[in-house]
Amino acid sequence: GNSVTQMEGPVTLSEEAFLTINCTYTATGYPSLFWYVQYPGEGLQLLLKATKADDKGSNKGFEATYRKETTSFHLEKGSVQVSDSAVYFCALTAGYSSASKIIFGSGTRLSIRP
Amino acid sequence: DAGVTQSPTHLIKTRGQQVTLRCSPKSGHDTVSWYQQALGQGPQFIFQYYEEEERQRGNFPDRFSGHQFPNYSSELNVNALLLGDSALYLCASSFVGRGRRGTEAFFGQGTRLTVV
């Protein structure tokens, strides 16, 4: 079946450090891939997405590249800020429609020290 | 645009009781999906409603049921509550339309359900 595996947290970094959160997936066909972010006490916000192989999604300084050969979609940011502290979820949809059900990873909690 | 709104924000129920959670989709959206997020876990898909019918369902028992109204709003009902039903319940809306690829989902803030 379809699934997402992401690195376990928590991840603690100092401000301005480089961030990588690993994510790999298993899916039939050609899934769309997403990163969602959940700030404390809030719902999920879409951070970035990629819908086909070699696409790079980017937003707010975060980037992730859809790698079909390694079935990966790692999240990176060159210089993190305290305001980036949140839980990050890697996810995929496997249906034709972008509104298809979303399969999430277990989440990675990120804490940034001033 | 108010986005996706859910009510109530918090709820405490006793084991065995029944609960109804409500969701209003983002303006222009016609599809509502429900997810359960247990503490420290990723959200799990419960079901999806489109044109007032359940279109997809995840691996949840029949105690979980739903409804979509003509104005696209939706309810999630859970009967015979168990302690393990304590979670954040998230509603997501999207636009599917007819014969289109559709838009990605927008999530509400969630309803925190505690079963005691």
PDB file of C-alpha atoms in Angstrom:
ATOM      1  CA  GLY A   1       0.000   0.000   0.000  1.00  0.00           C
ATOM      2  CA  ASN A   2       0.884   3.667  -0.067  1.00  0.00           C
ATOM      3  CA  SER A   3       2.919   5.001   2.850  1.00  0.00           C
ATOM      4  CA  VAL A   4       5.245   7.770   3.989  1.00  0.00           C
ATOM      5  CA  THR A   5       8.240   7.430   6.296  1.00  0.00           C
ATOM      6  CA  GLN A   6       9.928  10.474   7.764  1.00  0.00           C
ATOM      7  CA  MET A   7      12.768  10.947  10.191  1.00  0.00           C
ATOM      8  CA  GLU A   8      11.795  10.843  13.804  1.00  0.00           C
ATOM      9  CA  GLY A   9      12.170  13.857  16.003  1.00  0.00           C
ATOM     10  CA  PRO A  10      12.493  15.879  17.896  1.00  0.00           C
ATOM     11  CA  VAL A  11      15.056  17.845  15.943  1.00  0.00           C
ATOM     12  CA  THR A  12      16.675  20.726  17.810  1.00  0.00           C
ATOM     13  CA  LEU A  13      18.809  23.284  15.975  1.00  0.00           C
ATOM     14  CA  SER A  14      20.291  26.684  16.644  1.00  0.00           C
ATOM     15  CA  GLU A  15      18.998  29.705  14.765  1.00  0.00           C
ATOM     16  CA  GLU A  16      20.572  30.079  11.283  1.00  0.00           C
ATOM     17  CA  ALA A  17      21.513  26.393  11.108  1.00  0.00           C
ATOM     18  CA  PHE A  18      20.849  24.280   8.013  1.00  0.00           C
ATOM     19  CA  LEU A  19      17.818  22.015   8.178  1.00  0.00           C
ATOM     20  CA  THR A  20      17.155  18.669   6.532  1.00  0.00           C
ATOM     21  CA  ILE A  21      14.162  16.481   7.360  1.00  0.00           C
ATOM     22  CA  ASN A  22      14.225  13.194   5.468  1.00  0.00           C
ATOM     23  CA  CYS A  23      11.129  11.708   3.874  1.00  0.00           C
ATOM     24  CA  THR A  24      10.716   8.605   1.727  1.00  0.00           C
ATOM     25  CA  TYR A  25       7.547   7.178   0.261  1.00  0.00           C
ATOM     26  CA  THR A  26       6.015   4.034  -1.156  1.00  0.00           C
ATOM     27  CA  ALA A  27       3.282   4.437  -3.728  1.00  0.00           C
ATOM     28  CA  THR A  28       1.810   2.915  -6.830  1.00  0.00           C
ATOM     29  CA  GLY A  29       1.605   5.128  -9.868  1.00  0.00           C
ATOM     30  CA  TYR A  30       2.650   8.755  -9.731  1.00  0.00           C
ATOM     31  CA  PRO A  31       1.801  10.382  -6.424  1.00  0.00           C
ATOM     32  CA  SER A  32       1.802  14.071  -5.613  1.00  0.00           C
ATOM     33  CA  LEU A  33       4.030  14.916  -2.646  1.00  0.00           C
ATOM     34  CA  PHE A  34       3.522  17.522   0.050  1.00  0.00           C
ATOM     35  CA  TRP A  35       5.024  19.032   3.162  1.00  0.00           C
ATOM     36  CA  TYR A  36       2.557  20.343   5.737  1.00  0.00           C
ATOM     37  CA  VAL A  37       3.407  22.338   8.856  1.00  0.00           C
ATOM     38  CA  GLN A  38       1.490  22.426  12.131  1.00  0.00           C
ATOM     39  CA  TYR A  39       2.216  25.250  14.558  1.00  0.00           C
ATOM     40  CA  PRO A  40       1.324  24.739  18.240  1.00  0.00           C
ATOM     41  CA  GLY A  41      -2.427  24.617  18.786  1.00  0.00           C
ATOM     42  CA  GLU A  42      -3.237  25.026  15.107  1.00  0.00           C
ATOM     43  CA  GLY A  43      -4.378  22.954  12.165  1.00  0.00           C
ATOM     44  CA  LEU A  44      -2.297  21.970   9.163  1.00  0.00           C
ATOM     45  CA  GLN A  45      -0.937  24.412   6.617  1.00  0.00           C
ATOM     46  CA  LEU A  46       0.386  23.388   3.234  1.00  0.00           C
ATOM     47  CA  LEU A  47       4.056  24.395   3.085  1.00  0.00           C
ATOM     48  CA  LEU A  48       4.991  23.189  -0.394  1.00  0.00           C
ATOM     49  CA  LYS A  49       4.162  20.551  -2.971  1.00  0.00           C
ATOM     50  CA  ALA A  50       5.472  18.769  -6.069  1.00  0.00           C
ATOM     51  CA  THR A  51       3.297  16.872  -8.511  1.00  0.00           C
ATOM     52  CA  LYS A  52       5.800  15.072 -10.755  1.00  0.00           C
ATOM     53  CA  ALA A  53       9.320  13.702 -10.742  1.00  0.00           C
ATOM     54  CA  ASP A  54      12.154  16.269 -10.542  1.00  0.00           C
ATOM     55  CA  ASP A  55       9.745  19.066  -9.580  1.00  0.00           C
ATOM     56  CA  LYS A  56      11.027  21.321  -6.793  1.00  0.00           C
ATOM     57  CA  GLY A  57       8.511  22.791  -4.387  1.00  0.00           C
ATOM     58  CA  SER A  58       9.517  25.906  -2.460  1.00  0.00           C
ATOM     59  CA  ASN A  59       7.981  28.343   0.003  1.00  0.00           C
ATOM     60  CA  LYS A  60       9.226  30.612   2.830  1.00  0.00           C
ATOM     61  CA  GLY A  61      12.819  29.492   2.220  1.00  0.00           C
ATOM     62  CA  PHE A  62      11.956  25.796   2.413  1.00  0.00           C
ATOM     63  CA  GLU A  63      12.598  23.493  -0.543  1.00  0.00           C
ATOM     64  CA  ALA A  64      11.987  19.861  -1.444  1.00  0.00           C
ATOM     65  CA  THR A  65      12.669  17.980  -4.680  1.00  0.00           C
ATOM     66  CA  TYR A  66      10.569  15.031  -5.901  1.00  0.00           C
ATOM     67  CA  ARG A  67      13.113  12.234  -6.485  1.00  0.00           C
ATOM     68  CA  LYS A  68      11.460   9.265  -8.149  1.00  0.00           C
ATOM     69  CA  GLU A  69      14.668   7.216  -8.373  1.00  0.00           C
ATOM     70  CA  THR A  70      15.162   7.322  -4.606  1.00  0.00           C
ATOM     71  CA  THR A  71      11.429   7.726  -3.739  1.00  0.00           C
ATOM     72  CA  SER A  72      12.331  10.688  -1.560  1.00  0.00           C
ATOM     73  CA  PHE A  73      11.092  14.218  -0.867  1.00  0.00           C
ATOM     74  CA  HIS A  74      13.491  15.660   1.726  1.00  0.00           C
ATOM     75  CA  LEU A  75      12.713  19.069   3.227  1.00  0.00           C
ATOM     76  CA  GLU A  76      15.569  21.603   3.438  1.00  0.00           C
ATOM     77  CA  LYS A  77      16.095  25.160   4.587  1.00  0.00           C
ATOM     78  CA  GLY A  78      19.372  27.015   4.498  1.00  0.00           C
ATOM     79  CA  SER A  79      18.931  29.133   7.632  1.00  0.00           C
ATOM     80  CA  VAL A  80      16.213  28.350  10.155  1.00  0.00           C
ATOM     81  CA  GLN A  81      14.526  30.850  12.453  1.00  0.00           C
ATOM     82  CA  VAL A  82      12.903  30.501  15.854  1.00  0.00           C
ATOM     83  CA  SER A  83       9.534  31.027  14.120  1.00  0.00           C
ATOM     84  CA  ASP A  84      10.089  27.786  12.154  1.00  0.00           C
ATOM     85  CA  SER A  85       9.547  25.761  15.335  1.00  0.00           C
ATOM     86  CA  ALA A  86       6.624  23.467  14.538  1.00  0.00           C
ATOM     87  CA  VAL A  87       5.749  19.910  13.551  1.00  0.00           C
ATOM     88  CA  TYR A  88       6.397  19.042   9.901  1.00  0.00           C
ATOM     89  CA  PHE A  89       4.503  16.320   8.045  1.00  0.00           C
ATOM     90  CA  CYS A  90       5.489  14.719   4.779  1.00  0.00           C
ATOM     91  CA  ALA A  91       2.472  13.459   2.822  1.00  0.00           C
ATOM     92  CA  LEU A  92       1.260  12.098  -0.486  1.00  0.00           C
ATOM     93  CA  THR A  93      -1.891  11.712  -2.519  1.00  0.00           C
ATOM     94  CA  ALA A  94      -2.047   8.797  -4.911  1.00  0.00           C
ATOM     95  CA  GLY A  95      -5.287   9.432  -6.764  1.00  0.00           C
ATOM     96  CA  TYR A  96      -5.855  11.346  -9.963  1.00  0.00           C
ATOM     97  CA  SER A  97      -7.388  14.277  -8.137  1.00  0.00           C
ATOM     98  CA  SER A  98      -5.438  16.555  -5.847  1.00  0.00           C
ATOM     99  CA  ALA A  99      -8.452  16.231  -3.556  1.00  0.00           C
ATOM    100  CA  SER A 100      -7.784  12.519  -3.052  1.00  0.00           C
ATOM    101  CA  LYS A 101      -7.166  11.264   0.444  1.00  0.00           C
ATOM    102  CA  ILE A 102      -3.855  12.343   1.940  1.00  0.00           C
ATOM    103  CA  ILE A 103      -1.488   9.849   3.517  1.00  0.00           C
ATOM    104  CA  PHE A 104       0.708  11.441   6.161  1.00  0.00           C
ATOM    105  CA  GLY A 105       3.952  10.512   7.811  1.00  0.00           C
ATOM    106  CA  SER A 106       4.159  10.521  11.595  1.00  0.00           C
ATOM    107  CA  GLY A 107       5.581  14.037  11.777  1.00  0.00           C
ATOM    108  CA  THR A 108       8.884  15.569  12.865  1.00  0.00           C
ATOM    109  CA  ARG A 109       8.928  18.103  15.678  1.00  0.00           C
ATOM    110  CA  LEU A 110      11.424  20.897  15.042  1.00  0.00           C
ATOM    111  CA  SER A 111      12.642  23.226  17.795  1.00  0.00           C
ATOM    112  CA  ILE A 112      14.910  26.175  17.034  1.00  0.00           C
ATOM    113  CA  ARG A 113      17.035  27.706  19.811  1.00  0.00           C
ATOM    114  CA  PRO A 114      17.690  31.469  19.696  1.00  0.00           C
TER     115      PRO A 114
ATOM    116  CA  ASP B   1     -12.699  34.365   3.047  1.00  0.00           C
ATOM    117  CA  ALA B   2     -13.079  32.591   6.388  1.00  0.00           C
ATOM    118  CA  GLY B   3     -11.331  29.451   5.217  1.00  0.00           C
ATOM    119  CA  VAL B   4     -12.339  26.110   6.712  1.00  0.00           C
ATOM    120  CA  THR B   5     -14.129  26.522  10.040  1.00  0.00           C
ATOM    121  CA  GLN B   6     -14.773  23.803  12.583  1.00  0.00           C
ATOM    122  CA  SER B   7     -16.882  23.735  15.716  1.00  0.00           C
ATOM    123  CA  PRO B   8     -16.548  23.292  18.561  1.00  0.00           C
ATOM    124  CA  THR B   9     -12.838  23.867  19.177  1.00  0.00           C
ATOM    125  CA  HIS B  10     -12.743  21.689  22.284  1.00  0.00           C
ATOM    126  CA  LEU B  11     -15.068  19.033  23.621  1.00  0.00           C
ATOM    127  CA  ILE B  12     -15.079  16.664  26.581  1.00  0.00           C
ATOM    128  CA  LYS B  13     -17.302  13.581  26.457  1.00  0.00           C
ATOM    129  CA  THR B  14     -17.812  10.522  28.599  1.00  0.00           C
ATOM    130  CA  ARG B  15     -17.079   7.015  27.364  1.00  0.00           C
ATOM    131  CA  GLY B  16     -20.146   5.547  25.641  1.00  0.00           C
ATOM    132  CA  GLN B  17     -21.616   8.887  24.640  1.00  0.00           C
ATOM    133  CA  GLN B  18     -22.129  10.183  21.105  1.00  0.00           C
ATOM    134  CA  VAL B  19     -20.563  13.294  19.591  1.00  0.00           C
ATOM    135  CA  THR B  20     -21.155  15.467  16.514  1.00  0.00           C
ATOM    136  CA  LEU B  21     -18.460  17.676  15.044  1.00  0.00           C
ATOM    137  CA  ARG B  22     -19.143  20.294  12.396  1.00  0.00           C
ATOM    138  CA  CYS B  23     -17.225  21.721   9.450  1.00  0.00           C
ATOM    139  CA  SER B  24     -17.863  24.554   7.010  1.00  0.00           C
ATOM    140  CA  PRO B  25     -15.696  24.346   3.911  1.00  0.00           C
ATOM    141  CA  LYS B  26     -13.751  27.155   2.314  1.00  0.00           C
ATOM    142  CA  SER B  27     -15.871  29.246  -0.024  1.00  0.00           C
ATOM    143  CA  GLY B  28     -16.124  27.617  -3.455  1.00  0.00           C
ATOM    144  CA  HIS B  29     -15.146  24.155  -2.245  1.00  0.00           C
ATOM    145  CA  ASP B  30     -17.458  21.169  -2.730  1.00  0.00           C
ATOM    146  CA  THR B  31     -15.601  18.292  -1.050  1.00  0.00           C
ATOM    147  CA  VAL B  32     -15.001  17.671   2.639  1.00  0.00           C
ATOM    148  CA  SER B  33     -12.631  15.140   4.170  1.00  0.00           C
ATOM    149  CA  TRP B  34     -12.216  14.221   7.828  1.00  0.00           C
ATOM    150  CA  TYR B  35      -9.026  13.139   9.571  1.00  0.00           C
ATOM    151  CA  GLN B  36      -8.206  11.896  13.053  1.00  0.00           C
ATOM    152  CA  GLN B  37      -4.895  12.969  14.577  1.00  0.00           C
ATOM    153  CA  ALA B  38      -3.942  11.169  17.765  1.00  0.00           C
ATOM    154  CA  LEU B  39      -1.397  12.836  20.024  1.00  0.00           C
ATOM    155  CA  GLY B  40       2.088  12.664  18.520  1.00  0.00           C
ATOM    156  CA  GLN B  41       0.867  11.025  15.302  1.00  0.00           C
ATOM    157  CA  GLY B  42       0.136  12.065  11.750  1.00  0.00           C
ATOM    158  CA  PRO B  43      -3.477  12.562  10.667  1.00  0.00           C
ATOM    159  CA  GLN B  44      -5.368   9.443   9.542  1.00  0.00           C
ATOM    160  CA  PHE B  45      -8.042   9.655   6.837  1.00  0.00           C
ATOM    161  CA  ILE B  46     -11.553   8.836   8.056  1.00  0.00           C
ATOM    162  CA  PHE B  47     -13.760   9.550   5.024  1.00  0.00           C
ATOM    163  CA  GLN B  48     -14.563  12.027   2.280  1.00  0.00           C
ATOM    164  CA  TYR B  49     -17.881  13.514   1.150  1.00  0.00           C
ATOM    165  CA  TYR B  50     -18.725  14.852  -2.269  1.00  0.00           C
ATOM    166  CA  GLU B  51     -22.210  15.625  -3.604  1.00  0.00           C
ATOM    167  CA  GLU B  52     -23.660  14.601  -0.229  1.00  0.00           C
ATOM    168  CA  GLU B  53     -22.311  11.057  -0.542  1.00  0.00           C
ATOM    169  CA  GLU B  54     -19.423   9.249   1.104  1.00  0.00           C
ATOM    170  CA  ARG B  55     -16.896   8.739  -1.693  1.00  0.00           C
ATOM    171  CA  GLN B  56     -13.893   7.272   0.093  1.00  0.00           C
ATOM    172  CA  ARG B  57     -13.451   5.719   3.494  1.00  0.00           C
ATOM    173  CA  GLY B  58     -10.404   4.914   5.561  1.00  0.00           C
ATOM    174  CA  ASN B  59      -9.957   2.094   8.037  1.00  0.00           C
ATOM    175  CA  PHE B  60     -12.389   3.280  10.702  1.00  0.00           C
ATOM    176  CA  PRO B  61     -15.291   1.356  12.274  1.00  0.00           C
ATOM    177  CA  ASP B  62     -18.946   2.033  11.543  1.00  0.00           C
ATOM    178  CA  ARG B  63     -19.158   4.008  14.779  1.00  0.00           C
ATOM    179  CA  PHE B  64     -17.754   6.833  12.682  1.00  0.00           C
ATOM    180  CA  SER B  65     -20.331   8.261  10.303  1.00  0.00           C
ATOM    181  CA  GLY B  66     -20.841  11.496   8.488  1.00  0.00           C
ATOM    182  CA  HIS B  67     -23.090  13.675   6.472  1.00  0.00           C
ATOM    183  CA  GLN B  68     -22.745  16.435   3.902  1.00  0.00           C
ATOM    184  CA  PHE B  69     -25.436  19.051   3.446  1.00  0.00           C
ATOM    185  CA  PRO B  70     -26.540  20.816   0.237  1.00  0.00           C
ATOM    186  CA  ASN B  71     -24.454  23.867   1.234  1.00  0.00           C
ATOM    187  CA  TYR B  72     -21.375  21.523   1.326  1.00  0.00           C
ATOM    188  CA  SER B  73     -20.951  21.755   5.101  1.00  0.00           C
ATOM    189  CA  SER B  74     -20.394  18.471   6.878  1.00  0.00           C
ATOM    190  CA  GLU B  75     -20.784  16.668  10.174  1.00  0.00           C
ATOM    191  CA  LEU B  76     -18.772  13.855  11.709  1.00  0.00           C
ATOM    192  CA  ASN B  77     -20.618  11.636  14.183  1.00  0.00           C
ATOM    193  CA  VAL B  78     -18.972   9.182  16.518  1.00  0.00           C
ATOM    194  CA  ASN B  79     -21.124   6.759  18.517  1.00  0.00           C
ATOM    195  CA  ALA B  80     -20.259   4.723  21.608  1.00  0.00           C
ATOM    196  CA  LEU B  81     -17.152   6.773  22.331  1.00  0.00           C
ATOM    197  CA  LEU B  82     -14.028   4.979  23.514  1.00  0.00           C
ATOM    198  CA  LEU B  83     -11.088   6.445  25.383  1.00  0.00           C
ATOM    199  CA  GLY B  84      -9.034   5.810  22.246  1.00  0.00           C
ATOM    200  CA  ASP B  85     -11.209   8.209  20.260  1.00  0.00           C
ATOM    201  CA  SER B  86      -9.542  11.106  22.077  1.00  0.00           C
ATOM    202  CA  ALA B  87      -7.791  13.054  19.328  1.00  0.00           C
ATOM    203  CA  LEU B  88      -7.723  16.194  17.221  1.00  0.00           C
ATOM    204  CA  TYR B  89     -10.292  15.868  14.431  1.00  0.00           C
ATOM    205  CA  LEU B  90      -9.392  17.816  11.332  1.00  0.00           C
ATOM    206  CA  CYS B  91     -11.658  18.793   8.484  1.00  0.00           C
ATOM    207  CA  ALA B  92     -10.229  19.555   5.053  1.00  0.00           C
ATOM    208  CA  SER B  93     -12.038  21.009   2.061  1.00  0.00           C
ATOM    209  CA  SER B  94     -11.198  21.083  -1.614  1.00  0.00           C
ATOM    210  CA  PHE B  95     -12.810  21.677  -4.975  1.00  0.00           C
ATOM    211  CA  VAL B  96     -13.265  18.669  -7.241  1.00  0.00           C
ATOM    212  CA  GLY B  97     -16.039  19.673  -9.628  1.00  0.00           C
ATOM    213  CA  ARG B  98     -16.732  17.438 -12.609  1.00  0.00           C
ATOM    214  CA  GLY B  99     -13.978  15.994 -14.733  1.00  0.00           C
ATOM    215  CA  ARG B 100     -11.273  18.153 -13.189  1.00  0.00           C
ATOM    216  CA  ARG B 101      -8.119  17.307 -11.324  1.00  0.00           C
ATOM    217  CA  GLY B 102      -9.231  19.362  -8.358  1.00  0.00           C
ATOM    218  CA  THR B 103      -7.464  21.593  -5.892  1.00  0.00           C
ATOM    219  CA  GLU B 104      -5.360  20.665  -2.913  1.00  0.00           C
ATOM    220  CA  ALA B 105      -6.958  20.466   0.489  1.00  0.00           C
ATOM    221  CA  PHE B 106      -7.226  23.309   2.991  1.00  0.00           C
ATOM    222  CA  PHE B 107      -7.444  22.328   6.642  1.00  0.00           C
ATOM    223  CA  GLY B 108      -9.410  23.774   9.520  1.00  0.00           C
ATOM    224  CA  GLN B 109      -8.021  24.345  13.016  1.00  0.00           C
ATOM    225  CA  GLY B 110      -9.533  21.120  14.269  1.00  0.00           C
ATOM    226  CA  THR B 111     -11.735  20.001  17.148  1.00  0.00           C
ATOM    227  CA  ARG B 112      -9.931  18.587  20.175  1.00  0.00           C
ATOM    228  CA  LEU B 113     -12.057  15.726  21.545  1.00  0.00           C
ATOM    229  CA  THR B 114     -11.271  14.300  24.956  1.00  0.00           C
ATOM    230  CA  VAL B 115     -13.089  11.159  26.078  1.00  0.00           C
ATOM    231  CA  VAL B 116     -13.026  10.501  29.824  1.00  0.00           C
TER     232      VAL B 116
END
